[in-house]
mmCIF file of C-alpha atoms in Angstrom:
data_model
loop_
_atom_site.group_PDB
_atom_site.id
_atom_site.type_symbol
_atom_site.label_atom_id
_atom_site.label_comp_id
_atom_site.label_asym_id
_atom_site.label_seq_id
_atom_site.Cartn_x
_atom_site.Cartn_y
_atom_site.Cartn_z
ATOM 1 C CA UNK A 1 8.069 37.016 2.610
ATOM 2 C CA UNK A 2 8.737 33.066 5.267
ATOM 3 C CA UNK A 3 4.981 32.759 4.363
ATOM 4 C CA UNK A 4 5.103 33.037 0.782
ATOM 5 C CA UNK A 5 8.926 31.419 0.787
ATOM 6 C CA UNK A 6 8.251 27.168 2.205
ATOM 7 C CA UNK A 7 4.996 27.211 -0.822
ATOM 8 C CA UNK A 8 7.019 28.228 -3.216
ATOM 9 C CA UNK A 9 9.797 26.293 -2.779
ATOM 10 C CA UNK A 10 8.400 22.970 -2.139
ATOM 11 C CA UNK A 11 6.247 23.722 -6.297
ATOM 12 C CA UNK A 12 9.426 24.565 -7.626
ATOM 13 C CA UNK A 13 11.543 21.149 -5.733
ATOM 14 C CA UNK A 14 8.119 18.957 -7.170
ATOM 15 C CA UNK A 15 8.332 20.906 -10.895
ATOM 16 C CA UNK A 16 11.539 19.823 -10.699
ATOM 17 C CA UNK A 17 10.661 16.251 -9.314
ATOM 18 C CA UNK A 18 8.255 16.154 -11.908
ATOM 19 C CA UNK A 19 10.861 17.171 -14.864
ATOM 20 C CA UNK A 20 12.898 14.388 -13.720
ATOM 21 C CA UNK A 21 10.197 11.652 -13.377
ATOM 22 C CA UNK A 22 9.549 11.915 -16.885
ATOM 23 C CA UNK A 23 12.794 12.790 -17.916
ATOM 24 C CA UNK A 24 14.317 9.549 -16.053
ATOM 25 C CA UNK A 25 14.489 5.861 -18.067
ATOM 26 C CA UNK A 26 12.596 3.579 -18.449
ATOM 27 C CA UNK A 27 13.031 -0.099 -16.364
ATOM 28 C CA UNK A 28 14.083 -2.838 -18.390
ATOM 29 C CA UNK A 29 11.169 -4.926 -17.163
ATOM 30 C CA UNK A 30 8.337 -2.220 -15.848
ATOM 31 C CA UNK A 31 8.657 -0.034 -18.171
ATOM 32 C CA UNK A 32 7.239 3.468 -17.725
ATOM 33 C CA UNK A 33 5.367 1.714 -14.187
ATOM 34 C CA UNK A 34 8.339 2.472 -12.762
ATOM 35 C CA UNK A 35 6.990 6.088 -12.721
ATOM 36 C CA UNK A 36 4.539 5.723 -10.004
ATOM 37 C CA UNK A 37 7.461 5.322 -7.380
ATOM 38 C CA UNK A 38 8.870 8.766 -7.851
ATOM 39 C CA UNK A 39 5.247 8.861 -6.038
ATOM 40 C CA UNK A 40 4.868 6.635 -4.148
ATOM 41 C CA UNK A 41 8.092 5.927 -2.139
ATOM 42 C CA UNK A 42 8.514 9.788 -1.213
ATOM 43 C CA UNK A 43 4.586 9.211 -0.286
ATOM 44 C CA UNK A 44 5.292 6.248 2.663
ATOM 45 C CA UNK A 45 8.425 7.684 3.516
ATOM 46 C CA UNK A 46 7.076 11.094 4.806
ATOM 47 C CA UNK A 47 4.303 9.305 6.155
ATOM 48 C CA UNK A 48 7.065 7.712 8.319
ATOM 49 C CA UNK A 49 8.254 10.629 9.488
ATOM 50 C CA UNK A 50 4.837 12.446 9.980
ATOM 51 C CA UNK A 51 3.984 9.783 12.612
ATOM 52 C CA UNK A 52 7.440 10.501 13.871
ATOM 53 C CA UNK A 53 6.681 14.276 14.451
ATOM 54 C CA UNK A 54 3.546 13.253 15.813
ATOM 55 C CA UNK A 55 5.387 10.966 18.301
ATOM 56 C CA UNK A 56 7.733 13.356 19.447
ATOM 57 C CA UNK A 57 4.962 16.054 20.266
ATOM 58 C CA UNK A 58 2.987 13.504 21.687
ATOM 59 C CA UNK A 59 6.600 12.558 24.674
ATOM 60 C CA UNK A 60 6.943 16.250 24.304
ATOM 61 C CA UNK A 61 3.553 16.933 25.897
ATOM 62 C CA UNK A 62 3.606 13.801 28.288
ATOM 63 C CA UNK A 63 7.138 16.080 29.398
ATOM 64 C CA UNK A 64 6.811 19.253 29.182
ATOM 65 C CA UNK A 65 3.167 19.308 29.166
ATOM 66 C CA UNK A 66 2.510 22.147 26.863
ATOM 67 C CA UNK A 67 -0.459 23.169 23.887
ATOM 68 C CA UNK A 68 1.849 23.675 21.417
ATOM 69 C CA UNK A 69 3.436 20.002 21.351
ATOM 70 C CA UNK A 70 -0.019 18.574 21.168
ATOM 71 C CA UNK A 71 -0.956 20.525 18.101
ATOM 72 C CA UNK A 72 2.056 19.965 16.561
ATOM 73 C CA UNK A 73 1.770 16.222 16.696
ATOM 74 C CA UNK A 74 -1.937 16.404 15.541
ATOM 75 C CA UNK A 75 -0.962 18.838 12.756
ATOM 76 C CA UNK A 76 1.497 15.937 11.557
ATOM 77 C CA UNK A 77 -0.575 12.530 12.119
ATOM 78 C CA UNK A 78 -3.089 14.397 9.712
ATOM 79 C CA UNK A 79 -0.466 15.211 6.935
ATOM 80 C CA UNK A 80 0.925 11.288 7.237
ATOM 81 C CA UNK A 81 -2.289 10.093 6.972
ATOM 82 C CA UNK A 82 -2.470 11.970 3.855
ATOM 83 C CA UNK A 83 0.643 10.978 2.567
ATOM 84 C CA UNK A 84 -0.424 7.283 3.938
ATOM 85 C CA UNK A 85 -3.550 7.289 1.499
ATOM 86 C CA UNK A 86 -1.598 8.228 -0.854
ATOM 87 C CA UNK A 87 0.775 5.630 -0.627
ATOM 88 C CA UNK A 88 -1.502 3.214 -0.451
ATOM 89 C CA UNK A 89 -3.861 4.662 -3.807
ATOM 90 C CA UNK A 90 -1.129 4.708 -5.738
ATOM 91 C CA UNK A 91 0.644 0.961 -4.568
ATOM 92 C CA UNK A 92 -2.931 0.366 -5.393
ATOM 93 C CA UNK A 93 -2.447 1.612 -9.736
ATOM 94 C CA UNK A 94 0.966 0.473 -9.172
ATOM 95 C CA UNK A 95 0.101 -3.378 -7.894
ATOM 96 C CA UNK A 96 -2.401 -3.539 -10.869
ATOM 97 C CA UNK A 97 -1.205 -3.480 -14.198
ATOM 98 C CA UNK A 98 2.385 -4.859 -12.868
ATOM 99 C CA UNK A 99 0.978 -7.729 -10.779
ATOM 100 C CA UNK A 100 -2.377 -8.067 -12.000
ATOM 101 C CA UNK A 101 -4.211 -7.368 -8.328
ATOM 102 C CA UNK A 102 -5.054 -4.025 -6.740
ATOM 103 C CA UNK A 103 -5.041 -5.970 -3.795
ATOM 104 C CA UNK A 104 -3.430 -8.563 -2.223
ATOM 105 C CA UNK A 105 -4.735 -8.691 2.223
ATOM 106 C CA UNK A 106 -2.150 -11.597 2.851
ATOM 107 C CA UNK A 107 1.075 -9.357 1.437
ATOM 108 C CA UNK A 108 2.675 -8.523 4.876
ATOM 109 C CA UNK A 109 3.548 -4.457 3.465
ATOM 110 C CA UNK A 110 -0.378 -3.909 2.401
ATOM 111 C CA UNK A 111 -1.941 -5.113 5.004
ATOM 112 C CA UNK A 112 0.382 -3.547 7.705
ATOM 113 C CA UNK A 113 0.134 -0.047 5.765
ATOM 114 C CA UNK A 114 -3.417 -0.244 5.757
ATOM 115 C CA UNK A 115 -3.265 -1.086 9.725
ATOM 116 C CA UNK A 116 -0.816 2.184 10.706
ATOM 117 C CA UNK A 117 -3.575 3.932 8.359
ATOM 118 C CA UNK A 118 -6.966 2.976 9.913
ATOM 119 C CA UNK A 119 -4.441 3.038 13.825
ATOM 120 C CA UNK A 120 -4.043 6.647 12.336
ATOM 121 C CA UNK A 121 -7.287 7.759 11.613
ATOM 122 C CA UNK A 122 -8.560 6.300 15.184
ATOM 123 C CA UNK A 123 -5.993 9.035 16.486
ATOM 124 C CA UNK A 124 -7.633 12.244 13.889
ATOM 125 C CA UNK A 125 -11.106 10.661 15.235
ATOM 126 C CA UNK A 126 -10.621 9.875 19.559
ATOM 127 C CA UNK A 127 -9.233 13.769 18.913
ATOM 128 C CA UNK A 128 -12.277 14.870 17.402
ATOM 129 C CA UNK A 129 -14.334 12.456 20.185
ATOM 130 C CA UNK A 130 -12.430 13.915 22.836
ATOM 131 C CA UNK A 131 -14.025 17.367 24.575
ATOM 132 C CA UNK A 132 -11.773 17.733 27.353
ATOM 133 C CA UNK A 133 -8.472 19.616 26.057
ATOM 134 C CA UNK A 134 -6.279 17.902 28.728
ATOM 135 C CA UNK A 135 -8.037 14.549 28.317
ATOM 136 C CA UNK A 136 -7.437 14.719 24.573
ATOM 137 C CA UNK A 137 -3.570 15.544 24.643
ATOM 138 C CA UNK A 138 -3.261 12.807 27.413
ATOM 139 C CA UNK A 139 -4.689 10.081 25.764
ATOM 140 C CA UNK A 140 -4.009 11.355 21.613
ATOM 141 C CA UNK A 141 -0.416 11.415 23.248
ATOM 142 C CA UNK A 142 -0.409 7.881 24.579
ATOM 143 C CA UNK A 143 -2.031 6.447 21.888
ATOM 144 C CA UNK A 144 0.759 8.172 19.372
ATOM 145 C CA UNK A 145 3.736 7.128 21.803
ATOM 146 C CA UNK A 146 2.291 3.263 20.687
ATOM 147 C CA UNK A 147 1.121 4.117 16.545
ATOM 148 C CA UNK A 148 4.696 4.736 15.635
ATOM 149 C CA UNK A 149 5.658 1.145 16.013
ATOM 150 C CA UNK A 150 4.326 0.265 13.233
ATOM 151 C CA UNK A 151 6.145 2.577 12.126
ATOM 152 C CA UNK A 152 9.248 -0.146 11.696
ATOM 153 C CA UNK A 153 6.942 -2.613 11.715
ATOM 154 C CA UNK A 154 5.784 -1.622 8.339
ATOM 155 C CA UNK A 155 9.007 -0.464 6.941
ATOM 156 C CA UNK A 156 10.858 -4.008 8.243
ATOM 157 C CA UNK A 157 7.940 -6.232 6.506
ATOM 158 C CA UNK A 158 9.343 -6.959 2.829
ATOM 159 C CA UNK A 159 12.237 -8.048 4.863
ATOM 160 C CA UNK A 160 11.161 -10.025 7.189
ATOM 161 C CA UNK A 161 7.961 -11.951 5.692
ATOM 162 C CA UNK A 162 8.542 -12.841 1.736
ATOM 163 C CA UNK A 163 5.413 -12.057 0.214
ATOM 164 C CA UNK A 164 4.226 -10.285 -2.707
ATOM 165 C CA UNK A 165 5.704 -6.494 -2.199
ATOM 166 C CA UNK A 166 9.667 -6.283 -3.612
ATOM 167 C CA UNK A 167 12.697 -6.010 -1.296
ATOM 168 C CA UNK A 168 14.053 -2.695 -0.438
ATOM 169 C CA UNK A 169 15.869 -0.968 -2.848
ATOM 170 C CA UNK A 170 17.463 0.888 -0.518
ATOM 171 C CA UNK A 171 19.763 -0.977 1.855
ATOM 172 C CA UNK A 172 22.818 -0.407 3.374
ATOM 173 C CA UNK A 173 24.792 -2.313 0.068
ATOM 174 C CA UNK A 174 23.624 0.762 -1.736
ATOM 175 C CA UNK A 175 20.893 1.307 -4.194
ATOM 176 C CA UNK A 176 20.177 -1.303 -6.411
ATOM 177 C CA UNK A 177 18.390 1.366 -9.695
ATOM 178 C CA UNK A 178 20.030 3.149 -11.942
ATOM 179 C CA UNK A 179 21.637 6.452 -11.496
ATOM 180 C CA UNK A 180 18.576 8.620 -13.028
ATOM 181 C CA UNK A 181 16.025 7.204 -11.764
ATOM 182 C CA UNK A 182 17.589 7.434 -8.181
ATOM 183 C CA UNK A 183 18.725 11.111 -8.960
ATOM 184 C CA UNK A 184 14.724 11.353 -9.729
ATOM 185 C CA UNK A 185 13.545 9.753 -6.033
ATOM 186 C CA UNK A 186 16.245 11.907 -3.975
ATOM 187 C CA UNK A 187 15.036 15.005 -5.847
ATOM 188 C CA UNK A 188 11.175 13.894 -5.073
ATOM 189 C CA UNK A 189 11.652 12.768 -1.561
ATOM 190 C CA UNK A 190 13.179 16.048 -1.136
ATOM 191 C CA UNK A 191 10.401 17.716 -3.042
ATOM 192 C CA UNK A 192 7.745 16.102 -0.438
ATOM 193 C CA UNK A 193 9.527 16.638 2.570
ATOM 194 C CA UNK A 194 9.022 20.397 1.172
ATOM 195 C CA UNK A 195 5.589 19.704 0.809
ATOM 196 C CA UNK A 196 5.100 18.229 4.191
ATOM 197 C CA UNK A 197 6.567 21.031 5.972
ATOM 198 C CA UNK A 198 4.385 23.792 3.878
ATOM 199 C CA UNK A 199 1.664 21.565 5.201
ATOM 200 C CA UNK A 200 3.204 21.012 8.415
ATOM 201 C CA UNK A 201 3.113 24.923 9.008
ATOM 202 C CA UNK A 202 0.145 25.903 7.360
ATOM 203 C CA UNK A 203 -1.805 23.479 9.602
ATOM 204 C CA UNK A 204 -0.082 24.694 12.902
ATOM 205 C CA UNK A 205 -1.643 28.318 11.944
ATOM 206 C CA UNK A 206 -4.881 26.835 11.444
ATOM 207 C CA UNK A 207 -4.824 25.190 14.741
ATOM 208 C CA UNK A 208 -3.121 28.036 16.030
ATOM 209 C CA UNK A 209 -6.361 30.452 14.969
ATOM 210 C CA UNK A 210 -8.856 27.313 16.323
ATOM 211 C CA UNK A 211 -7.728 27.762 19.567
ATOM 212 C CA UNK A 212 -7.825 31.203 19.428
ATOM 213 C CA UNK A 213 -11.160 31.633 18.390
ATOM 214 C CA UNK A 214 -12.475 28.786 21.034
ATOM 215 C CA UNK A 215 -14.628 30.481 23.456
ATOM 216 C CA UNK A 216 -13.369 29.473 27.257
ATOM 217 C CA UNK A 217 -16.563 26.568 27.936
ATOM 218 C CA UNK A 218 -16.234 25.425 24.201
ATOM 219 C CA UNK A 219 -12.179 25.269 24.982
ATOM 220 C CA UNK A 220 -12.804 23.262 28.391
ATOM 221 C CA UNK A 221 -16.467 21.095 27.245
ATOM 222 C CA UNK A 222 -16.111 20.906 23.613
ATOM 223 C CA UNK A 223 -18.078 22.282 20.009
ATOM 224 C CA UNK A 224 -20.243 19.759 21.412
ATOM 225 C CA UNK A 225 -21.369 19.944 24.450
ATOM 226 C CA UNK A 226 -24.037 23.489 24.920
ATOM 227 C CA UNK A 227 -23.614 25.599 28.746
ATOM 228 C CA UNK A 228 -26.057 24.605 31.238
ATOM 229 C CA UNK A 229 -28.505 27.517 32.727
ATOM 230 C CA UNK A 230 -28.423 28.053 36.170
ATOM 231 C CA UNK A 231 -31.425 28.895 38.295
ATOM 232 C CA UNK A 232 -30.917 31.880 40.144
ATOM 233 C CA UNK A 233 -31.282 31.385 44.004
ATOM 234 C CA UNK A 234 -30.680 27.502 43.808
ATOM 235 C CA UNK B 1 3.943 10.069 -19.079
ATOM 236 C CA UNK B 2 1.411 8.993 -21.548
ATOM 237 C CA UNK B 3 1.130 5.643 -19.533
ATOM 238 C CA UNK B 4 -2.686 6.273 -17.587
ATOM 239 C CA UNK B 5 -1.281 4.488 -15.156
ATOM 240 C CA UNK B 6 1.240 6.276 -13.960
ATOM 241 C CA UNK B 7 -1.096 9.707 -15.274
ATOM 242 C CA UNK B 8 -3.855 8.536 -13.269
ATOM 243 C CA UNK B 9 -1.256 8.031 -10.142
ATOM 244 C CA UNK B 10 -0.192 11.112 -10.623
ATOM 245 C CA UNK B 11 -2.950 13.014 -10.994
ATOM 246 C CA UNK B 12 -4.699 11.326 -7.687
ATOM 247 C CA UNK B 13 -1.515 12.024 -5.916
ATOM 248 C CA UNK B 14 -1.400 16.039 -6.614
ATOM 249 C CA UNK B 15 -4.937 16.548 -6.757
ATOM 250 C CA UNK B 16 -5.882 14.714 -3.189
ATOM 251 C CA UNK B 17 -2.492 17.265 -2.419
ATOM 252 C CA UNK B 18 -4.603 20.339 -3.517
ATOM 253 C CA UNK B 19 -8.362 19.422 -1.652
ATOM 254 C CA UNK B 20 -6.268 19.106 1.124
ATOM 255 C CA UNK B 21 -4.391 22.310 1.061
ATOM 256 C CA UNK B 22 -7.648 24.258 -0.146
ATOM 257 C CA UNK B 23 -9.340 22.614 2.550
ATOM 258 C CA UNK B 24 -6.675 24.172 5.093
ATOM 259 C CA UNK B 25 -7.355 27.679 3.751
ATOM 260 C CA UNK B 26 -11.054 27.560 3.709
ATOM 261 C CA UNK B 27 -11.557 26.510 7.447
ATOM 262 C CA UNK B 28 -9.195 29.324 8.396
ATOM 263 C CA UNK B 29 -10.949 31.904 6.381
ATOM 264 C CA UNK B 30 -14.728 31.046 7.882
ATOM 265 C CA UNK B 31 -12.622 31.249 11.821
ATOM 266 C CA UNK B 32 -11.464 34.370 10.584
ATOM 267 C CA UNK B 33 -15.124 35.379 9.103
ATOM 268 C CA UNK B 34 -16.704 34.339 12.155
ATOM 269 C CA UNK B 35 -13.781 35.824 14.396
ATOM 270 C CA UNK B 36 -15.224 39.587 12.232
ATOM 271 C CA UNK B 37 -18.213 38.579 13.173
ATOM 272 C CA UNK B 38 -18.349 38.384 16.299
ATOM 273 C CA UNK B 39 -16.244 41.965 17.054
#
């Protein structure tokens, strides 16, 4: 029952988000292009959340040394990379008709997000390149704690450096948007949050199955290393 | 949603999420098959 409930709930929320994204009013300046906001912003916010969970799992592993925290950190990082990639792609698609360019390396938000994307790709590569499970967990936990520093840096980059990307829409002073747009944005944020949770549950289930399926030697030395043949009598 | 840029953004987003779900499922199926073969 629980296995079906979360993905179904996420699916329904995505449909509701799509409905509101279609029904919301066009922007006075950007027109229809503003509808990209309803997937671009939730993807970026959920990437931040995913990397926050990775940092939490990493700290928990460093304190408790329990395998499940390492699995949580890794699973969340993988989904965070997916959401960051989506934020970058949708941002590029949005940028072309509105700014006249897909990409600008001098823009603080774009460059810092791209850097964050590659650092977390490096995190996943580091995990694949380290066969020993304890060493893998330790190295990736340290990186998971250090790399999360980029999240506030990316978030506040539009306030620190005023470049091409627009400033923050949601601030402590309120939201500078029409009510219909705010509703569409927050329903899509809720949908992406449920989507993240559903993906995390599925990824964790796979990680548990992978750990259970790994033979004892592979669990220690990694699947790329073959078991040495010992000569009898030596 | 008739705008082609908007449509492209939505198709890429949900298409990639769908592909990720399919990859998780196929990895889980392969693991289950391997475990069955070993038994």
